[in-house]
């Protein structure tokens, strides 16, 4: 028994397609404690969405297969739960906000019905009116007038739709809220509003949040802890403060360098050179070695383990085997 | 919505005018001299001329067409050259048989094909999918009249369960309806499957699962409702096809429907009967299309919104 | 220069399509069946004598069940059904392929005219296509054959109508997508006649759907042709057309059901083969559309 709401242990997920096996998630471990927000950061294709779907045991199968690992949601293993109980947990204990609000809503149901459905599925004792009442309340909570409950998704803007998706997710007051790039598809001004709303609702509903993003700015604003993901591996994880101010992994450093810096405008952006490896043919050594500016011969031998570098700040990089290794950013 | 329906009914008028124009002219210009036909083989030239006068065949064809249209407004589609009976009445007397067969077969088709289409889509690439698709492929590859004959051989001649011809009660409807229905089912199954496959990939299906909806609910409530539009389209198309196109099944089972009526009278050069029946069929098909469009609006709010605006 | 690039491109498209098609078991089975059928149909003209063996009656051996001597049995006047089926393939295949070809040519011309000239021409052609599309093709054929009288040529014409409408649609859509694109404008500017543009650009652009549609339509046309013969307005009686054979066998359904069963099975197998090939071609030509 732990205090953690969510614990992922050695999760491995593959997509077994006709063209070959996609090594999407390759043995990651994560935990989120009470009241925390964990940011999961990484480029497109790193395996973030796959990780999130695994938590709900919703990886599309075929082609996706969860090969091994354990996912404990409030000490219940999601991966060994029978279908019926899984349905009871989904939406009630853990809920998810998807990346693209334009496609995440059912086009032929009113938004009111869609929120009410969430309530109805987990409150068998509620009457239909109760569910609709609750749906309207949720709409107000996310800042939409409840007179719009009878609207269909096509009548709403992208930002409003994302609010509806948030309302659906929070309707049953879940213990864990997974938000998969909730603002990526939105206009910049709307992004800020939606983010603020999520922060506020997280407090009100007292839920734990896994926030998936490729935007370090969003992480800085919302998260307590950060895990950096690259090609299916966690390469660095720790408190947001540590990861931002005492960056350890060369990949994380690369992410920061490729970020525009408003205070020092004109400073050159340094993109990480090269591309993410093809997840069907991962390199044999450290997955980041082909792009790493600090690469050494021994990096090509195997994927380094995630090791504690003090104060629960973990890094998967063998350069730290020697005491005096420092990233340029830190020196 | 009512406004929309009214508008569509008014829009039907030019379509019917054009169809009737084409049919009237092509029938009248190609079917030789009807006066000879009506007067009979032994008639003298004078008698033929008299018949021609009576039928007004000496008028220019445009005038005849206008007169014909004038009659149509009053529900008068002329008199058959062959049976000497009122065309409209004859058509109406055949209509119930056609409607009965059409609805029964579409009902069978829907009951078979939609569950099968969903089942194959949900089990995509498994042997269940393959089996279902092979069934559908056989269905579309089979001449429908041959299926009818085979059903007669099996259920009528050998087992004696159902009559092989005629229209007398429910018993006699079974074989024709199954014949036409299975042919349609094959087509609709294929459409349902591909439409469901499209829908299954959609993000909102994942949203529904993430809410905790059961697989059944996800497929039927969220999936099927979204997959219905193309399915309704083929059903509508097929419904208008069977209304006029079941001439083969009607031939095999001696079913007294409209397809057979047109076929029999075409070979006898009975211009008024054929023209009238085809015009009535086109009106019927316009109505079916209208109903299909209204059903669309019922299932898809986006389409409804368009109608209400218009 | 440009043409060589296009040539290599189309060659690699063909070989790539063939490579994908080879993996599709159903399509290959269909293809083999069709090849065998075509060869058998061609050979039947040399093996059998039309007057004595195909239409000549031989009452002494009438209504014999399938056996090692008569694989498919004999019919009500003692003709070998197997021989008639093989010979009949000539009718079914040539009538359906012929009418689809007529439909293909007229459809491409009409679709191109509608697409290129737009306006009134487009309206008229496409409205007529709409009307024809809404009428079951059997009914269209019945009306045309009845009006023009039943002969093989009229049958071909009647059956080509529904093929023409679907090719007109495909071609028109293709013209619409490439019209206004730069290379067409420049082809126009250097005075290339429209028919050349159609041959060089429009048809290659919609080749995939046309190939698929040709395969599938030959199948539906075989069924339509046999249906008309069954109704008695297709290929006239003694000729061993499959539908006509079925129709003649109707009277013997009780005592000799194989007379009816076999031609139907053959029609079904042929159309099935065409459908398998057509579906396979669709997947192979356009892998994105694969379901
Ligand atoms: N359904 C699928 N089939 C095959 N490969 C997939 C599927 N979904 C995701 N992938 C692959 O898995 C890898 C991880 O994808 P994903 O988890 O979506 O990454 P992220 O969310 O970080 O962008 C990618 O290479 C992606 O192409
Ligand atoms: Mg993602």
CSV table of C-alpha atoms and ligand atoms in Angstrom, one decimal, chain A residues 44-45 48-50 99 180-181 212, ligand 2:
chain,number,residue,atom,x,y,z
A,44,UNK,CA,5.4,13.9,-30.9
A,45,UNK,CA,5.8,10.1,-31.2
A,48,UNK,CA,3.0,9.8,-24.4
A,49,UNK,CA,-0.5,9.1,-25.6
A,50,UNK,CA,0.2,5.4,-25.6
A,99,UNK,CA,-5.9,16.2,-27.6
A,180,UNK,CA,-3.3,14.6,-23.2
A,181,UNK,CA,-2.1,17.8,-24.8
A,212,UNK,CA,0.9,15.4,-21.1
D,2,LIG,MG1,-0.1,12.1,-28.5
